[in-house]
Tab-separated table of C-alpha atoms in Angstrom:
chain	number	residue	atom	x	y	z
A	1092	UNK	CA	0.033	0.012	-0.048
A	1093	UNK	CA	1.084	3.581	-0.623
A	1094	UNK	CA	-0.224	6.552	1.324
A	1095	UNK	CA	-0.349	8.800	-1.748
A	1096	UNK	CA	-2.330	6.271	-3.754
A	1097	UNK	CA	-4.692	5.687	-0.817
A	1098	UNK	CA	-5.285	9.296	-0.394
A	1099	UNK	CA	-5.945	9.920	-4.077
A	1100	UNK	CA	-8.472	7.109	-4.380
A	1101	UNK	CA	-10.136	8.150	-1.104
A	1102	UNK	CA	-10.412	11.816	-2.158
A	1103	UNK	CA	-11.549	11.171	-5.747
A	1104	UNK	CA	-13.664	8.069	-4.989
A	1105	UNK	CA	-12.193	6.663	-8.213
A	1106	UNK	CA	-10.867	3.192	-8.846
A	1107	UNK	CA	-12.245	1.977	-5.463
A	1108	UNK	CA	-15.318	0.854	-3.696
A	1109	UNK	CA	-16.761	4.011	-2.116
A	1110	UNK	CA	-17.892	4.256	1.504
A	1111	UNK	CA	-21.700	4.153	0.707
A	1112	UNK	CA	-21.253	0.842	-1.483
A	1113	UNK	CA	-19.071	-0.659	1.168
A	1114	UNK	CA	-21.837	-0.094	3.695
A	1115	UNK	CA	-24.374	-1.375	1.161
A	1116	UNK	CA	-22.286	-4.582	0.822
A	1117	UNK	CA	-22.590	-5.198	4.595
A	1118	UNK	CA	-26.189	-4.333	4.791
A	1119	UNK	CA	-27.027	-6.883	1.924
A	1120	UNK	CA	-25.091	-9.608	3.840
A	1121	UNK	CA	-21.883	-9.599	1.851
A	1122	UNK	CA	-19.484	-9.235	4.700
A	1123	UNK	CA	-17.156	-11.829	3.151
A	1124	UNK	CA	-16.641	-9.530	0.085
A	1125	UNK	CA	-16.028	-6.534	2.320
A	1126	UNK	CA	-13.436	-8.485	4.333
A	1127	UNK	CA	-11.677	-9.894	1.255
A	1128	UNK	CA	-11.487	-6.372	-0.422
A	1129	UNK	CA	-10.270	-4.889	2.974
A	1130	UNK	CA	-7.241	-7.245	2.822
A	1131	UNK	CA	-6.687	-6.072	-0.871
A	1132	UNK	CA	-6.180	-2.455	-0.091
A	1133	UNK	CA	-9.701	-1.158	-0.365
A	1134	UNK	CA	-9.718	1.511	2.351
A	1135	UNK	CA	-13.418	2.168	2.689
A	1136	UNK	CA	-14.048	-1.630	2.992
A	1137	UNK	CA	-11.326	-1.831	5.602
A	1138	UNK	CA	-12.802	0.898	7.577
A	1139	UNK	CA	-16.305	-0.477	7.383
A	1140	UNK	CA	-15.102	-3.962	8.215
A	1141	UNK	CA	-13.059	-2.723	11.275
A	1142	UNK	CA	-16.022	-0.891	12.600
A	1143	UNK	CA	-18.179	-3.965	12.215
A	1144	UNK	CA	-15.655	-6.076	14.005
A	1145	UNK	CA	-15.483	-3.616	16.737
A	1146	UNK	CA	-19.159	-3.721	17.171
A	1147	UNK	CA	-18.894	-7.404	17.595
A	1148	UNK	CA	-16.343	-6.938	20.298
A	1149	UNK	CA	-13.531	-8.199	18.150
A	1150	UNK	CA	-11.226	-5.224	18.819
A	1151	UNK	CA	-7.836	-6.981	18.065
A	1152	UNK	CA	-9.160	-8.164	14.707
A	1153	UNK	CA	-10.427	-4.746	13.877
A	1154	UNK	CA	-7.084	-3.075	14.756
A	1155	UNK	CA	-5.327	-5.766	12.612
A	1156	UNK	CA	-7.523	-4.848	9.558
A	1157	UNK	CA	-6.499	-1.130	9.811
A	1158	UNK	CA	-2.773	-1.697	10.706
A	1159	UNK	CA	-1.395	-2.111	7.127
A	1160	UNK	CA	-3.110	1.125	6.132
A	1161	UNK	CA	-1.860	3.068	9.145
A	1162	UNK	CA	1.644	1.680	8.644
A	1163	UNK	CA	1.842	3.610	5.456
A	1164	UNK	CA	1.868	6.865	7.368
A	1165	UNK	CA	-1.469	7.944	6.014
A	1166	UNK	CA	-3.171	10.240	8.498
A	1167	UNK	CA	-6.659	9.239	7.482
A	1168	UNK	CA	-6.028	5.607	8.681
A	1169	UNK	CA	-4.184	6.781	11.764
A	1170	UNK	CA	-7.189	9.006	12.706
A	1171	UNK	CA	-9.689	6.196	12.067
A	1172	UNK	CA	-7.735	3.961	14.237
A	1173	UNK	CA	-7.686	6.489	17.156
A	1174	UNK	CA	-11.270	7.054	16.742
A	1175	UNK	CA	-12.051	3.380	17.185
A	1176	UNK	CA	-9.765	3.164	20.289
A	1177	UNK	CA	-11.293	6.234	21.914
A	1178	UNK	CA	-14.698	4.766	21.250
A	1179	UNK	CA	-13.652	1.582	22.983
A	1180	UNK	CA	-12.458	3.470	26.121
A	1181	UNK	CA	-8.779	3.318	25.168
A	1182	UNK	CA	-7.888	6.937	24.981
A	1183	UNK	CA	-4.281	6.578	25.853
A	1184	UNK	CA	-3.512	4.313	22.887
A	1185	UNK	CA	-5.409	6.806	20.673
A	1186	UNK	CA	-3.360	9.671	21.962
A	1187	UNK	CA	-0.159	7.807	21.343
A	1188	UNK	CA	-1.095	6.985	17.726
A	1189	UNK	CA	-1.853	10.625	16.969
A	1190	UNK	CA	1.188	11.933	18.868
A	1191	UNK	CA	3.446	9.919	16.544
A	1192	UNK	CA	1.825	11.539	13.493
A	1193	UNK	CA	2.371	14.867	14.958
A	1194	UNK	CA	5.946	14.101	15.417
A	1195	UNK	CA	6.085	12.987	11.838
A	1196	UNK	CA	4.886	16.367	10.782
A	1197	UNK	CA	1.617	15.564	9.298
A	1198	UNK	CA	-0.334	18.932	8.876
A	1199	UNK	CA	-3.707	17.469	9.987
A	1200	UNK	CA	-2.457	15.633	12.871
A	1201	UNK	CA	-1.938	18.488	15.319
A	1202	UNK	CA	-5.585	19.528	15.568
A	1203	UNK	CA	-6.688	15.897	16.080
A	1204	UNK	CA	-4.071	15.305	18.692
A	1205	UNK	CA	-4.876	18.533	20.603
A	1206	UNK	CA	-8.556	17.862	20.610
A	1207	UNK	CA	-8.157	14.357	21.830
A	1208	UNK	CA	-5.957	15.490	24.661
A	1209	UNK	CA	-8.485	18.087	25.663
A	1210	UNK	CA	-11.308	15.401	25.620
A	1211	UNK	CA	-9.356	13.329	28.090
A	1212	UNK	CA	-8.179	15.754	30.879
A	1213	UNK	CA	-5.210	17.322	29.285
A	1214	UNK	CA	-6.814	20.561	28.039
A	1215	UNK	CA	-3.940	22.851	29.252
A	1216	UNK	CA	-1.356	20.763	27.486
A	1217	UNK	CA	-3.470	20.861	24.304
A	1218	UNK	CA	-3.919	24.556	24.564
A	1219	UNK	CA	-0.178	25.248	24.974
A	1220	UNK	CA	0.483	23.010	22.104
A	1221	UNK	CA	-1.796	24.969	19.670
A	1222	UNK	CA	-1.203	28.560	20.810
A	1223	UNK	CA	2.054	28.977	18.626
A	1224	UNK	CA	-0.218	28.140	15.544
A	1225	UNK	CA	-3.113	30.419	16.287
A	1226	UNK	CA	-2.487	32.384	13.012
A	1227	UNK	CA	-3.788	29.276	11.243
A	1228	UNK	CA	-7.570	29.736	11.061
A	1229	UNK	CA	-8.415	26.009	11.417
A	1230	UNK	CA	-6.003	25.689	14.540
A	1231	UNK	CA	-7.408	28.977	15.879
A	1232	UNK	CA	-10.872	27.415	15.901
A	1233	UNK	CA	-9.531	24.480	17.908
A	1234	UNK	CA	-7.728	26.922	20.350
A	1235	UNK	CA	-11.139	28.640	20.993
A	1236	UNK	CA	-12.795	25.287	21.623
A	1237	UNK	CA	-10.095	23.950	23.840
A	1238	UNK	CA	-9.786	27.292	25.823
A	1239	UNK	CA	-13.350	26.801	27.199
A	1240	UNK	CA	-12.310	23.351	28.673
A	1241	UNK	CA	-8.953	24.707	29.930
A	1242	UNK	CA	-10.464	27.855	31.399
A	1243	UNK	CA	-8.193	30.085	29.397
A	1244	UNK	CA	-10.721	32.272	27.547
A	1245	UNK	CA	-9.206	35.601	28.413
A	1246	UNK	CA	-5.827	34.557	27.238
A	1247	UNK	CA	-7.379	33.382	23.930
A	1248	UNK	CA	-9.427	36.581	23.734
A	1249	UNK	CA	-6.217	38.595	23.955
A	1250	UNK	CA	-4.517	36.658	21.182
A	1251	UNK	CA	-7.381	37.032	18.818
A	1252	UNK	CA	-7.892	40.698	19.541
A	1253	UNK	CA	-4.205	41.235	18.469
A	1254	UNK	CA	-5.079	39.750	15.166
A	1255	UNK	CA	-7.856	42.115	14.236
A	1256	UNK	CA	-6.614	44.826	11.936
A	1257	UNK	CA	-8.553	47.897	12.746
A	1258	UNK	CA	-9.857	49.834	9.818
A	1259	UNK	CA	-8.400	47.324	7.274
A	1260	UNK	CA	-10.631	46.266	4.394
A	1261	UNK	CA	-9.553	43.439	2.177
A	1262	UNK	CA	-9.433	44.145	-1.556
A	1263	UNK	CA	-9.370	40.559	-2.698
A	1264	UNK	CA	-9.700	36.880	-1.676
A	1265	UNK	CA	-5.939	36.496	-1.037
A	1266	UNK	CA	-5.379	39.784	0.903
A	1267	UNK	CA	-5.193	38.406	4.447
A	1268	UNK	CA	-3.647	34.775	4.543
A	1269	UNK	CA	-4.145	32.690	7.588
A	1270	UNK	CA	-6.324	34.145	10.319
A	1271	UNK	CA	-8.028	37.115	8.765
A	1272	UNK	CA	-9.770	39.881	10.750
A	1273	UNK	CA	-13.259	38.634	10.018
A	1274	UNK	CA	-12.481	35.165	11.323
A	1275	UNK	CA	-10.711	36.599	14.368
A	1276	UNK	CA	-13.738	38.726	15.239
A	1277	UNK	CA	-16.112	35.790	14.807
A	1278	UNK	CA	-14.058	33.588	17.167
A	1279	UNK	CA	-13.599	36.356	19.644
A	1280	UNK	CA	-17.405	36.907	19.558
A	1281	UNK	CA	-17.900	33.115	20.234
A	1282	UNK	CA	-15.774	33.491	23.443
A	1283	UNK	CA	-17.744	36.589	24.642
A	1284	UNK	CA	-21.032	34.926	23.970
A	1285	UNK	CA	-20.158	31.835	26.199
A	1286	UNK	CA	-18.927	34.298	28.887
A	1287	UNK	CA	-22.368	35.797	28.967
A	1288	UNK	CA	-21.138	38.986	27.359
A	1289	UNK	CA	-23.670	38.940	24.585
A	1290	UNK	CA	-23.681	42.731	23.812
A	1291	UNK	CA	-19.872	42.541	23.281
A	1292	UNK	CA	-20.288	39.564	20.957
A	1293	UNK	CA	-22.897	41.304	18.984
A	1294	UNK	CA	-20.849	44.490	18.686
A	1295	UNK	CA	-17.776	42.397	17.482
A	1296	UNK	CA	-19.881	40.697	14.848
A	1297	UNK	CA	-21.261	43.961	13.480
A	1298	UNK	CA	-17.647	44.814	12.685
A	1299	UNK	CA	-17.231	41.969	10.201
A	1300	UNK	CA	-17.145	42.685	6.422
A	1301	UNK	CA	-18.349	39.221	5.449
A	1302	UNK	CA	-21.388	38.314	7.371
A	1303	UNK	CA	-22.270	34.880	5.912
A	1304	UNK	CA	-20.130	31.740	5.841
A	1305	UNK	CA	-21.214	28.427	4.647
A	1306	UNK	CA	-24.902	29.881	4.188
A	1307	UNK	CA	-25.175	30.807	7.755
A	1308	UNK	CA	-24.869	34.164	9.489
A	1309	UNK	CA	-23.162	34.124	12.855
A	1310	UNK	CA	-24.844	37.225	14.072
A	1311	UNK	CA	-28.177	36.164	12.985
A	1312	UNK	CA	-27.750	32.832	14.709
A	1313	UNK	CA	-26.547	34.620	17.983
A	1314	UNK	CA	-29.575	36.925	17.969
A	1315	UNK	CA	-31.839	33.983	17.613
A	1316	UNK	CA	-30.309	32.035	20.376
A	1317	UNK	CA	-30.972	34.975	22.747
A	1318	UNK	CA	-34.414	35.613	21.526
A	1319	UNK	CA	-33.569	39.164	20.513
A	1320	UNK	CA	-36.168	39.131	17.692
A	1321	UNK	CA	-36.392	42.956	17.235
A	1322	UNK	CA	-32.682	43.142	16.524
A	1323	UNK	CA	-32.794	40.220	14.281
A	1324	UNK	CA	-35.645	41.709	12.462
A	1325	UNK	CA	-33.842	44.947	11.874
A	1326	UNK	CA	-30.604	43.059	10.879
A	1327	UNK	CA	-32.702	40.856	8.367
A	1328	UNK	CA	-33.977	44.101	6.717
A	1329	UNK	CA	-30.510	45.123	5.522
A	1330	UNK	CA	-29.701	44.434	1.932
A	1331	UNK	CA	-27.861	41.230	1.225
A	1332	UNK	CA	-28.746	39.478	4.431
A	1333	UNK	CA	-30.617	36.635	3.113
A	1334	UNK	CA	-29.304	34.167	5.697
A	1335	UNK	CA	-30.550	36.454	8.430
A	1336	UNK	CA	-34.014	36.617	6.749
A	1337	UNK	CA	-34.114	32.757	6.700
A	1338	UNK	CA	-33.039	32.663	10.342
A	1339	UNK	CA	-35.684	35.016	11.434
A	1340	UNK	CA	-38.336	33.071	9.686
A	1341	UNK	CA	-37.050	29.781	11.185
A	1342	UNK	CA	-37.173	31.367	14.646
A	1343	UNK	CA	-40.802	32.470	14.115
A	1344	UNK	CA	-41.796	29.099	12.720
A	1345	UNK	CA	-40.179	27.364	15.600
A	1346	UNK	CA	-42.300	29.533	17.948
A	1347	UNK	CA	-45.453	28.806	16.215
A	1348	UNK	CA	-45.813	32.088	14.542
A	1349	UNK	CA	-46.426	30.840	11.022
A	1350	UNK	CA	-48.032	34.039	9.617
A	1351	UNK	CA	-45.118	36.059	10.956
A	1352	UNK	CA	-42.600	33.739	9.338
A	1353	UNK	CA	-44.456	33.916	6.008
A	1354	UNK	CA	-44.522	37.809	6.312
A	1355	UNK	CA	-40.771	37.904	6.713
A	1356	UNK	CA	-40.445	36.493	3.207
A	1357	UNK	CA	-43.867	37.481	1.687
A	1358	UNK	CA	-44.276	41.245	1.889
A	1359	UNK	CA	-44.981	42.979	-1.444
A	1360	UNK	CA	-41.524	44.563	-1.440
A	1361	UNK	CA	-39.965	41.707	0.816
A	1362	UNK	CA	-37.101	39.419	-0.024
A	1363	UNK	CA	-39.153	36.741	-1.923
A	1364	UNK	CA	-40.302	39.375	-4.333
A	1365	UNK	CA	-36.629	39.974	-5.481
A	1366	UNK	CA	-34.467	37.070	-4.459
A	1367	UNK	CA	-35.201	33.572	-5.858
A	1368	UNK	CA	-33.499	31.950	-2.873
A	1369	UNK	CA	-35.695	33.672	-0.406
A	1370	UNK	CA	-38.707	32.761	-2.591
A	1371	UNK	CA	-37.619	29.130	-2.545
A	1372	UNK	CA	-37.362	29.234	1.246
A	1373	UNK	CA	-40.823	30.763	1.380
A	1374	UNK	CA	-42.220	28.053	-0.887
A	1375	UNK	CA	-40.786	25.361	1.327
A	1376	UNK	CA	-42.264	26.968	4.460
A	1377	UNK	CA	-45.624	27.082	2.794
A	1378	UNK	CA	-45.536	23.477	1.564
A	1379	UNK	CA	-44.524	22.288	5.044
A	1380	UNK	CA	-47.700	23.702	6.452
A	1381	UNK	CA	-50.084	22.219	3.805
A	1382	UNK	CA	-50.301	25.426	1.611
A	1383	UNK	CA	-49.006	23.846	-1.516
A	1384	UNK	CA	-51.086	26.013	-3.872
A	1385	UNK	CA	-49.503	29.137	-2.517
A	1386	UNK	CA	-46.036	27.576	-2.623
A	1387	UNK	CA	-46.426	26.795	-6.366
A	1388	UNK	CA	-47.757	30.374	-6.955
A	1389	UNK	CA	-44.568	31.669	-5.319
A	1390	UNK	CA	-42.265	29.597	-7.487
A	1391	UNK	CA	-44.319	30.277	-10.723
A	1392	UNK	CA	-43.660	33.874	-10.234
A	1393	UNK	CA	-40.021	33.293	-9.984
A	1394	UNK	CA	-39.999	31.017	-12.969
A	1395	UNK	CA	-41.710	33.724	-14.930
A	1396	UNK	CA	-39.383	36.456	-13.804
A	1397	UNK	CA	-36.063	34.304	-14.314
A	1398	UNK	CA	-36.886	32.026	-17.316
A	1399	UNK	CA	-33.142	31.290	-17.712
A	1400	UNK	CA	-32.646	29.951	-14.182
A	1401	UNK	CA	-33.272	26.173	-14.582
A	1402	UNK	CA	-32.892	25.346	-10.907
A	1403	UNK	CA	-36.138	27.397	-10.296
A	1404	UNK	CA	-37.906	25.225	-12.828
A	1405	UNK	CA	-36.589	22.104	-11.075
A	1406	UNK	CA	-37.882	23.295	-7.841
A	1407	UNK	CA	-41.231	24.157	-9.456
A	1408	UNK	CA	-41.617	20.753	-11.108
A	1409	UNK	CA	-40.858	19.045	-7.760
A	1410	UNK	CA	-43.634	21.177	-6.060
A	1411	UNK	CA	-46.187	20.177	-8.704
A	1412	UNK	CA	-45.316	16.513	-8.254
A	1413	UNK	CA	-45.367	16.722	-4.460
A	1414	UNK	CA	-48.853	18.462	-4.611
A	1415	UNK	CA	-50.256	15.827	-6.936
A	1416	UNK	CA	-50.491	18.123	-9.884
A	1417	UNK	CA	-48.103	16.567	-12.382
A	1418	UNK	CA	-50.325	17.604	-15.425
A	1419	UNK	CA	-50.226	21.299	-14.435
A	1420	UNK	CA	-46.468	20.891	-14.097
A	1421	UNK	CA	-46.259	19.705	-17.588
A	1422	UNK	CA	-48.371	22.326	-18.953
A	1423	UNK	CA	-46.116	24.980	-17.340
A	1424	UNK	CA	-43.029	23.471	-19.034
A	1425	UNK	CA	-44.855	23.192	-22.345
A	1426	UNK	CA	-45.606	26.805	-22.193
A	1427	UNK	CA	-41.900	27.566	-21.385
A	1428	UNK	CA	-40.878	25.444	-24.414
A	1429	UNK	CA	-43.059	27.520	-26.575
A	1430	UNK	CA	-41.517	30.739	-25.400
A	1431	UNK	CA	-38.168	29.213	-26.076
A	1432	UNK	CA	-38.966	28.281	-29.647
A	1433	UNK	CA	-39.229	24.591	-28.820
A	1434	UNK	CA	-35.758	24.098	-27.636
A	1435	UNK	CA	-35.493	21.370	-25.028
A	1436	UNK	CA	-31.970	20.652	-23.764
A	1437	UNK	CA	-31.662	17.693	-21.604
A	1438	UNK	CA	-30.819	19.714	-18.546
A	1439	UNK	CA	-34.275	21.249	-18.793
A	1440	UNK	CA	-36.034	18.293	-20.302
A	1441	UNK	CA	-35.214	15.592	-17.738
A	1442	UNK	CA	-37.325	17.336	-15.012
A	1443	UNK	CA	-40.364	16.242	-17.114
A	1444	UNK	CA	-39.707	12.534	-16.590
A	1445	UNK	CA	-41.325	12.222	-13.053
A	1446	UNK	CA	-44.213	14.324	-14.156
A	1447	UNK	CA	-44.850	12.175	-17.367
A	1448	UNK	CA	-44.477	9.001	-15.165
A	1449	UNK	CA	-47.030	10.347	-12.706
A	1450	UNK	CA	-49.543	11.270	-15.569
A	1451	UNK	CA	-48.976	8.450	-18.082
A	1452	UNK	CA	-46.830	5.775	-16.478
A	1453	UNK	CA	-43.050	4.949	-16.243
A	1454	UNK	CA	-43.042	3.250	-19.774
A	1455	UNK	CA	-44.345	6.409	-21.475
A	1456	UNK	CA	-41.778	8.513	-19.549
A	1457	UNK	CA	-38.971	6.053	-20.582
A	1458	UNK	CA	-40.261	6.131	-24.202
A	1459	UNK	CA	-40.190	9.903	-24.366
A	1460	UNK	CA	-36.705	10.128	-22.689
A	1461	UNK	CA	-35.258	7.659	-25.292
A	1462	UNK	CA	-36.824	9.574	-28.172
A	1463	UNK	CA	-35.002	12.758	-27.068
A	1464	UNK	CA	-31.879	13.760	-29.078
A	1465	UNK	CA	-29.767	13.280	-26.029
A	1466	UNK	CA	-31.593	10.225	-24.730
A	1467	UNK	CA	-28.778	7.823	-25.418
A	1468	UNK	CA	-26.164	9.762	-23.450
A	1469	UNK	CA	-24.477	8.634	-20.153
A	1470	UNK	CA	-26.263	11.527	-18.278
A	1471	UNK	CA	-29.661	10.689	-19.761
A	1472	UNK	CA	-29.220	6.952	-18.724
A	1473	UNK	CA	-28.895	7.997	-15.090
A	1474	UNK	CA	-32.320	9.752	-15.104
A	1475	UNK	CA	-33.930	6.998	-17.025
A	1476	UNK	CA	-32.626	4.353	-14.698
A	1477	UNK	CA	-33.840	6.234	-11.708
A	1478	UNK	CA	-37.410	6.162	-13.014
A	1479	UNK	CA	-37.078	2.471	-13.474
A	1480	UNK	CA	-35.475	1.641	-10.263
A	1481	UNK	CA	-37.876	3.845	-8.244
A	1482	UNK	CA	-40.705	1.702	-9.650
A	1483	UNK	CA	-39.015	-1.524	-8.663
A	1484	UNK	CA	-37.691	-2.376	-12.127
A	1485	UNK	CA	-34.057	-2.711	-11.105
A	1486	UNK	CA	-33.044	-5.103	-13.836
A	1487	UNK	CA	-34.164	-2.691	-16.528
A	1488	UNK	CA	-32.393	0.165	-14.794
A	1489	UNK	CA	-29.250	-1.900	-14.909
A	1490	UNK	CA	-29.639	-2.652	-18.622
A	1491	UNK	CA	-29.977	1.149	-19.308
A	1492	UNK	CA	-26.895	1.996	-17.193
A	1493	UNK	CA	-24.625	-0.727	-18.646
A	1494	UNK	CA	-24.587	1.134	-22.019
A	1495	UNK	CA	-22.539	3.824	-20.288
A	1496	UNK	CA	-21.155	1.665	-17.365
A	1497	UNK	CA	-17.986	3.620	-16.789
A	1498	UNK	CA	-19.639	7.059	-16.574
A	1499	UNK	CA	-22.267	5.693	-14.150
A	1500	UNK	CA	-20.207	3.146	-12.383
A	1501	UNK	CA	-21.264	3.919	-8.792
A	1502	UNK	CA	-25.048	4.102	-9.577
A	1503	UNK	CA	-24.877	0.863	-11.559
A	1504	UNK	CA	-22.751	-0.876	-9.018
A	1505	UNK	CA	-25.330	-0.094	-6.330
A	1506	UNK	CA	-27.984	-1.636	-8.309
A	1507	UNK	CA	-25.969	-4.640	-9.158
A	1508	UNK	CA	-25.328	-5.165	-5.394
A	1509	UNK	CA	-29.146	-4.934	-4.760
A	1510	UNK	CA	-29.615	-7.748	-7.289
A	1511	UNK	CA	-26.916	-9.963	-5.798
A	1512	UNK	CA	-24.567	-9.487	-8.696
A	1513	UNK	CA	-21.677	-8.480	-6.363
A	1514	UNK	CA	-18.846	-9.811	-8.604
A	1515	UNK	CA	-19.942	-7.641	-11.433
A	1516	UNK	CA	-20.312	-4.589	-9.171
A	1517	UNK	CA	-16.779	-5.050	-7.655
A	1518	UNK	CA	-15.154	-5.537	-11.085
A	1519	UNK	CA	-16.871	-2.457	-12.418
A	1520	UNK	CA	-15.712	-0.236	-9.397
A	1521	UNK	CA	-12.224	-1.520	-9.523
A	1522	UNK	CA	-11.887	-1.398	-13.260
A	1523	UNK	CA	-10.998	-5.091	-13.556
A	1524	UNK	CA	-12.127	-7.166	-16.494
A	1525	UNK	CA	-13.766	-4.085	-18.230
A	1526	UNK	CA	-16.715	-4.689	-20.548
A	1527	UNK	CA	-16.386	-3.859	-24.149
A	1528	UNK	CA	-16.933	-0.257	-25.177
A	1529	UNK	CA	-20.409	0.751	-25.903
A	1530	UNK	CA	-21.635	1.088	-29.558
A	1531	UNK	CA	-21.375	4.698	-31.110
A	1532	UNK	CA	-24.552	6.742	-30.529
A	1533	UNK	CA	-26.403	8.420	-33.402
A	1534	UNK	CA	-24.769	11.782	-32.417
A	1535	UNK	CA	-21.098	11.051	-31.950
A	1536	UNK	CA	-20.460	14.479	-30.472
A	1537	UNK	CA	-23.020	14.186	-27.748
A	1538	UNK	CA	-20.867	12.855	-25.085
A	1539	UNK	CA	-21.513	15.548	-22.374
A	1540	UNK	CA	-24.375	17.569	-21.090
A	1541	UNK	CA	-25.231	20.630	-23.013
A	1542	UNK	CA	-24.620	22.859	-20.050
């Protein structure tokens, strides 16, 4: 085994049995296959098999499965071994494994080692270990978490305050490398909040230039946690604060104020009138509470206002289907086709298939899909196969996917496993004994989606 090869296959999920299919093999009673592949260098099988052995109380056997992988120096295998040991109540051994990886200089090991120390009564040691690396944003986050356990919040707050560049405004994504001012302010606010100094935390977050990270707004979440609805409402009213709008609506919905939540989105000049994402959230809110007709009306308005945004059409089509109105959904798409001059690229066309199946049956949906100019492509095969598999016709789904086996290998292998054709599934995933190349299609250039 080679650490670089293991890492590449694990990251790309290529040339290997991916984790969801290793789990599927176990669920379908093929533990012998998982065990065999684990011994042949299939990491996700090894990880799944080691966990299964641990659950059976066979800890020594589980460690033996992972040992060859960890011996390569690959951090992922070492971390998985440490996780198992910690879960079995053997933290000292877990700590020792991660310590050796820190000494070897692995960049990801330091955080894992420090957090492990902190979880097992050595928070001060962990804190001192990380402080020299506080300019790394990932390690700075770990410092803040560990400081709470170590009782060293003020020391950490001082470190973070020193990293805030007063009056500085970044002029590009690479302006501030490492721990930038916005991240430092957010971490410092986290400390102040847990100290009960909520007003200070709010003031710190109001100084940030970038308010939203990973589709969440830290200030909006803080205001919601402390039930400061008035301030949250005012904050959500500012331009560009869609995440705050969503958090306010969530808070009101959680409190049973449905009409208030709808009003956050649905005012005549409110977010849903101008922002498709807010409109989508409003439609989901309405649908959750049995108001599907209103939800459809919201998304229809967006589809008419933004005819080129296909994700809106997808959302609208799903709403029509969920509300038991597939014929209306097809009528809307037909009208759109007419406006587009009859053009039906596959990335727009495929959303019709569940609607057609609901109206006229799966066979008709498949027939129309295959008649489409792009109906014999690998990306069309996946949609057609999904229709068949969802209706219990797995063998037919496999036949469709096998025409483009390499491009749909994970989906196809999953169906093969369900049918008990495990050897075929494994050969496909590991690129052994490959099938003959598919016959040329009628349109040789159509080997990728139009988008």
